[in-house]
Amino acid sequence: MLKLVLDSYKMFLKNFPVILLFATPLLLLSGISIWIENSETINQGVLYFYYASFVLIPLVSIATDISLYRRLFGYSIINPLCSIKAFILYLITQLSLGLVASAPIILFRYIFVAFGMSNLWAFVLALATNMFMGIYLLARFNILFPLIVQNKVPSLKEFSQYTARSYKEWMSVTFLIYMPYVVFNYAILSPTINMLVINLFAFVFVCFNIKYVSTFRIPEDKSVAIKKIDTKVNSPIANNLHTTKIEKVSSKEKKTVKTTTKKASSSKATSSKATSSKTSTTKKVAPKA
């Protein structure tokens, strides 16, 4: 798993110009939103755009991710809307995983505050605890995103087998891939720099997911494999081949029977000729006696 992490960072650095190009609309939209927030403008049109950005930014972020996945997977079409089903499923999965990753923070913060901790320390401790639960689940289930883009969504059983690495391995991914993102998000105070860094660093997740699905294959269900074998056996082509073989065998048998019959008839003709010749010879010799 450590090799996958290292390869992910190499892939990110190697493809950084392409990543920056794809991320430009997202960065511009996020930058405009930050500027409006800090400008304290009262223009209604600008404010409507600011409110709309709360919906637009997540959608543009998903479109950027899908386009980049398709580009790095080598698809000829990188349009994120070429599959509306995949786009909607990607959106639903991202929202669900966001709740899964943030729910432990809310829960543990509430517990720590109930035990008398201050709000700041309760939040810090809840955030640290969440690295072992929520972020761990996020790192594991984020593997779904490239599978959604490839239309290879597995069943829950297949996915659990597919990501069945040790807890230690997934924690290494959590601290080496996702921990820097969390640190940058809370350590960088400038809103603009914060936005640039965390948006660009988030594409490291994309690179890791691509490396994972390119290295490991989804285990195929045995029942599906049996069905495929049955389909191949019962297919019209297989039946035609089987029928052709039977016809060939029967034709060979017919030819063999015909050849045997011809040989038997020829041997009979030969024996009859021999008998007739013997009879004629006997008739010729008999009068002299």
mmCIF file of C-alpha atoms in Angstrom:
data_model
loop_
_atom_site.group_PDB
_atom_site.id
_atom_site.type_symbol
_atom_site.label_atom_id
_atom_site.label_comp_id
_atom_site.label_asym_id
_atom_site.label_seq_id
_atom_site.Cartn_x
_atom_site.Cartn_y
_atom_site.Cartn_z
ATOM 1 C CA MET A 1 0.000 0.000 0.000
ATOM 2 C CA LEU A 2 2.913 2.352 0.673
ATOM 3 C CA LYS A 3 4.060 1.852 -2.913
ATOM 4 C CA LEU A 4 0.591 2.865 -4.142
ATOM 5 C CA VAL A 5 0.779 6.018 -2.022
ATOM 6 C CA LEU A 6 4.186 6.897 -3.475
ATOM 7 C CA ASP A 7 2.995 6.174 -7.021
ATOM 8 C CA SER A 8 -0.049 8.381 -6.406
ATOM 9 C CA TYR A 9 2.103 11.389 -5.527
ATOM 10 C CA LYS A 10 4.311 10.705 -8.556
ATOM 11 C CA MET A 11 1.235 10.547 -10.761
ATOM 12 C CA PHE A 12 -0.057 13.820 -9.272
ATOM 13 C CA LEU A 13 3.208 15.656 -9.926
ATOM 14 C CA LYS A 14 3.594 14.179 -13.404
ATOM 15 C CA ASN A 15 0.073 15.200 -14.451
ATOM 16 C CA PHE A 16 -0.069 18.479 -12.506
ATOM 17 C CA PRO A 17 -0.303 20.696 -15.651
ATOM 18 C CA VAL A 18 -3.293 18.651 -16.866
ATOM 19 C CA ILE A 19 -4.847 18.701 -13.384
ATOM 20 C CA LEU A 20 -4.407 22.474 -13.158
ATOM 21 C CA LEU A 21 -6.021 22.910 -16.583
ATOM 22 C CA PHE A 22 -9.030 20.787 -15.639
ATOM 23 C CA ALA A 23 -9.350 22.495 -12.239
ATOM 24 C CA THR A 24 -9.319 26.048 -13.633
ATOM 25 C CA PRO A 25 -13.148 26.497 -13.783
ATOM 26 C CA LEU A 26 -13.479 25.187 -10.219
ATOM 27 C CA LEU A 27 -10.714 27.460 -8.939
ATOM 28 C CA LEU A 28 -12.168 30.527 -10.684
ATOM 29 C CA LEU A 29 -15.662 29.878 -9.377
ATOM 30 C CA SER A 30 -14.374 29.302 -5.839
ATOM 31 C CA GLY A 31 -12.196 32.417 -6.035
ATOM 32 C CA ILE A 32 -15.143 34.560 -7.142
ATOM 33 C CA SER A 33 -17.212 33.175 -4.283
ATOM 34 C CA ILE A 34 -14.486 34.098 -1.759
ATOM 35 C CA TRP A 35 -14.168 37.587 -3.252
ATOM 36 C CA ILE A 36 -17.926 38.178 -2.972
ATOM 37 C CA GLU A 37 -17.922 36.931 0.611
ATOM 38 C CA ASN A 38 -15.142 39.338 1.622
ATOM 39 C CA SER A 39 -16.379 42.320 -0.413
ATOM 40 C CA GLU A 40 -19.568 42.868 1.607
ATOM 41 C CA THR A 41 -21.409 43.951 -1.529
ATOM 42 C CA ILE A 42 -25.137 44.698 -1.521
ATOM 43 C CA ASN A 43 -25.694 44.180 -5.235
ATOM 44 C CA GLN A 44 -28.579 41.724 -5.591
ATOM 45 C CA GLY A 45 -27.255 40.096 -8.754
ATOM 46 C CA VAL A 46 -23.875 39.453 -7.132
ATOM 47 C CA LEU A 47 -25.541 38.092 -4.016
ATOM 48 C CA TYR A 48 -27.725 35.731 -6.083
ATOM 49 C CA PHE A 49 -24.587 34.442 -7.780
ATOM 50 C CA TYR A 50 -22.963 33.966 -4.377
ATOM 51 C CA TYR A 51 -25.914 31.929 -3.121
ATOM 52 C CA ALA A 52 -25.995 29.916 -6.344
ATOM 53 C CA SER A 53 -22.293 29.133 -5.932
ATOM 54 C CA PHE A 54 -23.143 26.889 -2.960
ATOM 55 C CA VAL A 55 -24.805 24.562 -5.487
ATOM 56 C CA LEU A 56 -22.576 25.250 -8.485
ATOM 57 C CA ILE A 57 -19.240 24.620 -6.768
ATOM 58 C CA PRO A 58 -20.038 21.005 -5.722
ATOM 59 C CA LEU A 59 -21.431 20.247 -9.196
ATOM 60 C CA VAL A 60 -18.388 21.743 -10.933
ATOM 61 C CA SER A 61 -16.138 19.834 -8.522
ATOM 62 C CA ILE A 62 -17.814 16.532 -9.444
ATOM 63 C CA ALA A 63 -17.628 17.368 -13.159
ATOM 64 C CA THR A 64 -13.907 18.125 -12.772
ATOM 65 C CA ASP A 65 -13.285 14.835 -10.964
ATOM 66 C CA ILE A 66 -15.133 12.774 -13.583
ATOM 67 C CA SER A 67 -13.397 14.552 -16.470
ATOM 68 C CA LEU A 68 -10.010 13.976 -14.874
ATOM 69 C CA TYR A 69 -10.798 10.315 -14.187
ATOM 70 C CA ARG A 70 -11.782 9.812 -17.816
ATOM 71 C CA ARG A 71 -8.684 11.662 -19.033
ATOM 72 C CA LEU A 72 -6.269 9.658 -16.865
ATOM 73 C CA PHE A 73 -8.021 6.382 -17.694
ATOM 74 C CA GLY A 74 -7.443 7.126 -21.378
ATOM 75 C CA TYR A 75 -11.047 7.624 -22.515
ATOM 76 C CA SER A 76 -11.446 9.430 -25.826
ATOM 77 C CA ILE A 77 -14.486 11.324 -24.477
ATOM 78 C CA ILE A 78 -13.881 13.318 -21.288
ATOM 79 C CA ASN A 79 -17.302 14.962 -21.122
ATOM 80 C CA PRO A 80 -18.520 14.441 -17.508
ATOM 81 C CA LEU A 81 -22.148 14.466 -18.678
ATOM 82 C CA CYS A 82 -21.752 11.702 -21.255
ATOM 83 C CA SER A 83 -23.313 9.423 -18.622
ATOM 84 C CA ILE A 84 -25.972 11.204 -16.570
ATOM 85 C CA LYS A 85 -26.481 8.057 -14.495
ATOM 86 C CA ALA A 86 -22.804 7.994 -13.491
ATOM 87 C CA PHE A 87 -22.884 11.725 -12.680
ATOM 88 C CA ILE A 88 -25.930 11.394 -10.397
ATOM 89 C CA LEU A 89 -24.547 8.262 -8.729
ATOM 90 C CA TYR A 90 -21.231 10.052 -8.186
ATOM 91 C CA LEU A 91 -23.062 12.987 -6.569
ATOM 92 C CA ILE A 92 -25.120 10.770 -4.258
ATOM 93 C CA THR A 93 -22.059 8.751 -3.247
ATOM 94 C CA GLN A 94 -20.041 11.885 -2.513
ATOM 95 C CA LEU A 95 -22.797 13.349 -0.340
ATOM 96 C CA SER A 96 -23.177 10.062 1.536
ATOM 97 C CA LEU A 97 -19.454 9.704 2.165
ATOM 98 C CA GLY A 98 -19.290 13.330 3.303
ATOM 99 C CA LEU A 99 -21.847 12.540 5.990
ATOM 100 C CA VAL A 100 -19.997 9.366 6.972
ATOM 101 C CA ALA A 101 -16.695 11.242 7.292
ATOM 102 C CA SER A 102 -18.095 14.158 9.325
ATOM 103 C CA ALA A 103 -20.590 12.353 11.577
ATOM 104 C CA PRO A 104 -17.944 11.053 14.052
ATOM 105 C CA ILE A 105 -16.613 14.601 14.542
ATOM 106 C CA ILE A 106 -20.056 15.828 15.621
ATOM 107 C CA LEU A 107 -20.632 12.793 17.829
ATOM 108 C CA PHE A 108 -17.271 12.826 19.630
ATOM 109 C CA ARG A 109 -17.288 16.589 20.031
ATOM 110 C CA TYR A 110 -20.661 16.338 21.758
ATOM 111 C CA ILE A 111 -19.335 13.567 24.040
ATOM 112 C CA PHE A 112 -16.161 15.460 24.952
ATOM 113 C CA VAL A 113 -18.087 18.644 25.700
ATOM 114 C CA ALA A 114 -20.464 16.612 27.873
ATOM 115 C CA PHE A 115 -17.441 15.461 29.907
ATOM 116 C CA GLY A 116 -16.482 19.080 30.603
ATOM 117 C CA MET A 117 -13.960 19.869 27.851
ATOM 118 C CA SER A 118 -13.807 23.259 26.230
ATOM 119 C CA ASN A 119 -15.257 23.625 22.738
ATOM 120 C CA LEU A 120 -11.824 24.089 21.151
ATOM 121 C CA TRP A 121 -10.177 21.055 22.712
ATOM 122 C CA ALA A 122 -13.294 18.958 22.216
ATOM 123 C CA PHE A 123 -13.218 19.801 18.510
ATOM 124 C CA VAL A 124 -9.462 19.093 18.176
ATOM 125 C CA LEU A 125 -9.761 15.763 19.985
ATOM 126 C CA ALA A 126 -12.857 14.810 17.968
ATOM 127 C CA LEU A 127 -10.999 15.657 14.762
ATOM 128 C CA ALA A 128 -8.023 13.498 15.813
ATOM 129 C CA THR A 129 -10.322 10.615 16.793
ATOM 130 C CA ASN A 130 -12.130 10.880 13.482
ATOM 131 C CA MET A 131 -8.922 10.025 11.626
ATOM 132 C CA PHE A 132 -9.265 6.479 12.962
ATOM 133 C CA MET A 133 -12.931 6.150 12.018
ATOM 134 C CA GLY A 134 -14.549 8.585 9.590
ATOM 135 C CA ILE A 135 -11.466 9.346 7.469
ATOM 136 C CA TYR A 136 -10.549 5.657 7.474
ATOM 137 C CA LEU A 137 -13.981 4.823 6.014
ATOM 138 C CA LEU A 138 -13.678 7.720 3.581
ATOM 139 C CA ALA A 139 -10.300 6.463 2.320
ATOM 140 C CA ARG A 140 -11.694 2.978 1.784
ATOM 141 C CA PHE A 141 -15.026 3.904 0.191
ATOM 142 C CA ASN A 142 -13.520 6.589 -2.058
ATOM 143 C CA ILE A 143 -12.426 3.673 -4.269
ATOM 144 C CA LEU A 144 -16.038 3.634 -5.478
ATOM 145 C CA PHE A 145 -15.595 6.818 -7.526
ATOM 146 C CA PRO A 146 -13.348 5.466 -10.323
ATOM 147 C CA LEU A 147 -15.544 2.344 -10.462
ATOM 148 C CA ILE A 148 -18.607 4.553 -10.959
ATOM 149 C CA VAL A 149 -16.860 6.393 -13.785
ATOM 150 C CA GLN A 150 -15.970 3.050 -15.411
ATOM 151 C CA ASN A 151 -19.532 1.689 -14.931
ATOM 152 C CA LYS A 152 -18.138 -1.144 -12.781
ATOM 153 C CA VAL A 153 -20.110 -0.586 -9.595
ATOM 154 C CA PRO A 154 -19.700 -3.767 -7.522
ATOM 155 C CA SER A 155 -22.085 -5.269 -5.024
ATOM 156 C CA LEU A 156 -21.476 -4.646 -1.325
ATOM 157 C CA LYS A 157 -19.996 -8.128 -0.924
ATOM 158 C CA GLU A 158 -17.669 -7.693 -3.894
ATOM 159 C CA PHE A 159 -16.601 -4.252 -2.676
ATOM 160 C CA SER A 160 -15.841 -5.520 0.831
ATOM 161 C CA GLN A 161 -13.642 -8.231 -0.709
ATOM 162 C CA TYR A 162 -12.102 -5.751 -3.137
ATOM 163 C CA THR A 163 -11.025 -3.367 -0.362
ATOM 164 C CA ALA A 164 -10.268 -6.085 2.211
ATOM 165 C CA ARG A 165 -6.838 -4.766 3.168
ATOM 166 C CA SER A 166 -5.652 -4.652 6.737
ATOM 167 C CA TYR A 167 -6.653 -1.796 9.009
ATOM 168 C CA LYS A 168 -2.975 -0.842 9.254
ATOM 169 C CA GLU A 169 -2.707 -0.477 5.467
ATOM 170 C CA TRP A 170 -5.782 1.743 5.248
ATOM 171 C CA MET A 171 -4.548 3.843 8.168
ATOM 172 C CA SER A 172 -1.297 4.430 6.286
ATOM 173 C CA VAL A 173 -3.399 5.753 3.395
ATOM 174 C CA THR A 174 -5.407 7.869 5.841
ATOM 175 C CA PHE A 175 -2.363 9.573 7.333
ATOM 176 C CA LEU A 176 -0.275 9.881 4.162
ATOM 177 C CA ILE A 177 -3.019 10.906 1.708
ATOM 178 C CA TYR A 178 -5.900 12.412 3.699
ATOM 179 C CA MET A 179 -4.160 13.807 6.791
ATOM 180 C CA PRO A 180 -2.273 16.523 4.824
ATOM 181 C CA TYR A 181 -5.591 17.682 3.347
ATOM 182 C CA VAL A 182 -7.084 18.060 6.837
ATOM 183 C CA VAL A 183 -3.988 19.889 8.103
ATOM 184 C CA PHE A 184 -3.951 22.282 5.139
ATOM 185 C CA ASN A 185 -7.662 22.967 5.568
ATOM 186 C CA TYR A 186 -7.253 24.146 9.174
ATOM 187 C CA ALA A 187 -3.660 25.442 9.163
ATOM 188 C CA ILE A 188 -3.784 27.822 6.170
ATOM 189 C CA LEU A 189 -5.569 30.957 7.345
ATOM 190 C CA SER A 190 -5.714 32.892 4.069
ATOM 191 C CA PRO A 191 -9.055 32.005 2.415
ATOM 192 C CA THR A 192 -7.715 32.284 -1.149
ATOM 193 C CA ILE A 193 -4.534 30.262 -0.535
ATOM 194 C CA ASN A 194 -6.529 27.759 1.490
ATOM 195 C CA MET A 195 -8.958 27.296 -1.396
ATOM 196 C CA LEU A 196 -6.162 26.850 -3.941
ATOM 197 C CA VAL A 197 -4.189 24.357 -1.859
ATOM 198 C CA ILE A 198 -7.035 22.117 -0.690
ATOM 199 C CA ASN A 199 -8.761 22.058 -4.091
ATOM 200 C CA LEU A 200 -5.569 21.066 -5.887
ATOM 201 C CA PHE A 201 -4.424 18.641 -3.186
ATOM 202 C CA ALA A 202 -7.800 16.866 -3.364
ATOM 203 C CA PHE A 203 -6.757 15.529 -6.764
ATOM 204 C CA VAL A 204 -4.181 13.368 -4.974
ATOM 205 C CA PHE A 205 -7.224 11.321 -3.896
ATOM 206 C CA VAL A 206 -8.105 10.871 -7.565
ATOM 207 C CA CYS A 207 -4.594 9.666 -8.371
ATOM 208 C CA PHE A 208 -4.611 7.179 -5.482
ATOM 209 C CA ASN A 209 -8.012 5.794 -6.491
ATOM 210 C CA ILE A 210 -6.818 5.330 -10.067
ATOM 211 C CA LYS A 211 -3.681 3.549 -8.885
ATOM 212 C CA TYR A 212 -5.732 1.267 -6.647
ATOM 213 C CA VAL A 213 -8.254 0.188 -9.298
ATOM 214 C CA SER A 214 -5.448 -0.201 -11.842
ATOM 215 C CA THR A 215 -3.526 -2.499 -9.477
ATOM 216 C CA PHE A 216 -6.302 -4.668 -8.045
ATOM 217 C CA ARG A 217 -9.228 -6.317 -9.823
ATOM 218 C CA ILE A 218 -12.748 -6.740 -8.521
ATOM 219 C CA PRO A 219 -13.274 -10.367 -7.455
ATOM 220 C CA GLU A 220 -15.883 -11.997 -9.667
ATOM 221 C CA ASP A 221 -18.775 -13.759 -7.989
ATOM 222 C CA LYS A 222 -18.728 -17.550 -8.511
ATOM 223 C CA SER A 223 -22.406 -17.647 -9.450
ATOM 224 C CA VAL A 224 -21.762 -15.055 -12.160
ATOM 225 C CA ALA A 225 -18.860 -17.114 -13.489
ATOM 226 C CA ILE A 226 -21.036 -20.247 -13.569
ATOM 227 C CA LYS A 227 -23.742 -18.353 -15.429
ATOM 228 C CA LYS A 228 -21.183 -17.189 -17.983
ATOM 229 C CA ILE A 229 -19.995 -20.757 -18.518
ATOM 230 C CA ASP A 230 -23.573 -22.005 -18.901
ATOM 231 C CA THR A 231 -24.289 -19.212 -21.356
ATOM 232 C CA LYS A 232 -21.275 -20.167 -23.430
ATOM 233 C CA VAL A 233 -22.242 -23.843 -23.427
ATOM 234 C CA ASN A 234 -25.879 -23.154 -24.279
ATOM 235 C CA SER A 235 -25.162 -20.469 -26.827
ATOM 236 C CA PRO A 236 -26.355 -21.001 -30.456
ATOM 237 C CA ILE A 237 -22.759 -21.020 -31.684
ATOM 238 C CA ALA A 238 -21.804 -23.774 -29.268
ATOM 239 C CA ASN A 239 -24.897 -25.762 -30.209
ATOM 240 C CA ASN A 240 -24.169 -25.332 -33.913
ATOM 241 C CA LEU A 241 -20.598 -26.466 -33.381
ATOM 242 C CA HIS A 242 -21.828 -29.473 -31.417
ATOM 243 C CA THR A 243 -24.345 -30.330 -34.149
ATOM 244 C CA THR A 244 -21.691 -29.945 -36.839
ATOM 245 C CA LYS A 245 -19.392 -32.307 -34.952
ATOM 246 C CA ILE A 246 -22.191 -34.896 -34.673
ATOM 247 C CA GLU A 247 -22.948 -34.535 -38.385
ATOM 248 C CA LYS A 248 -19.278 -34.959 -39.220
ATOM 249 C CA VAL A 249 -19.042 -38.063 -37.047
ATOM 250 C CA SER A 250 -22.189 -39.541 -38.578
ATOM 251 C CA SER A 251 -20.961 -38.783 -42.096
ATOM 252 C CA LYS A 252 -17.649 -40.461 -41.245
ATOM 253 C CA GLU A 253 -19.523 -43.478 -39.922
ATOM 254 C CA LYS A 254 -21.632 -43.615 -43.107
ATOM 255 C CA LYS A 255 -18.513 -43.447 -45.242
ATOM 256 C CA THR A 256 -16.949 -46.230 -43.176
ATOM 257 C CA VAL A 257 -20.065 -48.402 -43.583
ATOM 258 C CA LYS A 258 -20.130 -47.748 -47.343
ATOM 259 C CA THR A 259 -16.439 -48.601 -47.670
ATOM 260 C CA THR A 260 -16.912 -51.799 -45.657
ATOM 261 C CA THR A 261 -19.905 -52.738 -47.814
ATOM 262 C CA LYS A 262 -17.975 -52.120 -51.005
ATOM 263 C CA LYS A 263 -15.059 -54.186 -49.734
ATOM 264 C CA ALA A 264 -17.406 -57.017 -48.698
ATOM 265 C CA SER A 265 -19.183 -56.991 -52.080
ATOM 266 C CA SER A 266 -15.874 -56.944 -53.947
ATOM 267 C CA SER A 267 -14.593 -59.864 -51.872
ATOM 268 C CA LYS A 268 -17.819 -61.765 -52.600
ATOM 269 C CA ALA A 269 -17.459 -61.066 -56.310
ATOM 270 C CA THR A 270 -13.880 -62.274 -56.221
ATOM 271 C CA SER A 271 -14.814 -65.451 -54.377
ATOM 272 C CA SER A 272 -17.679 -66.136 -56.802
ATOM 273 C CA LYS A 273 -15.332 -65.670 -59.743
ATOM 274 C CA ALA A 274 -12.859 -68.061 -58.193
ATOM 275 C CA THR A 275 -15.581 -70.634 -57.611
ATOM 276 C CA SER A 276 -16.856 -70.362 -61.176
ATOM 277 C CA SER A 277 -13.338 -70.761 -62.572
ATOM 278 C CA LYS A 278 -12.794 -73.882 -60.468
ATOM 279 C CA THR A 279 -16.118 -75.336 -61.685
ATOM 280 C CA SER A 280 -15.263 -74.729 -65.315
ATOM 281 C CA THR A 281 -11.885 -76.410 -64.888
ATOM 282 C CA THR A 282 -13.514 -79.465 -63.303
ATOM 283 C CA LYS A 283 -15.957 -79.776 -66.214
ATOM 284 C CA LYS A 284 -13.133 -79.730 -68.726
ATOM 285 C CA VAL A 285 -11.151 -82.440 -66.918
ATOM 286 C CA ALA A 286 -14.078 -84.810 -66.259
ATOM 287 C CA PRO A 287 -14.607 -86.233 -69.869
ATOM 288 C CA LYS A 288 -11.002 -87.431 -70.144
ATOM 289 C CA ALA A 289 -11.502 -89.578 -67.104
#
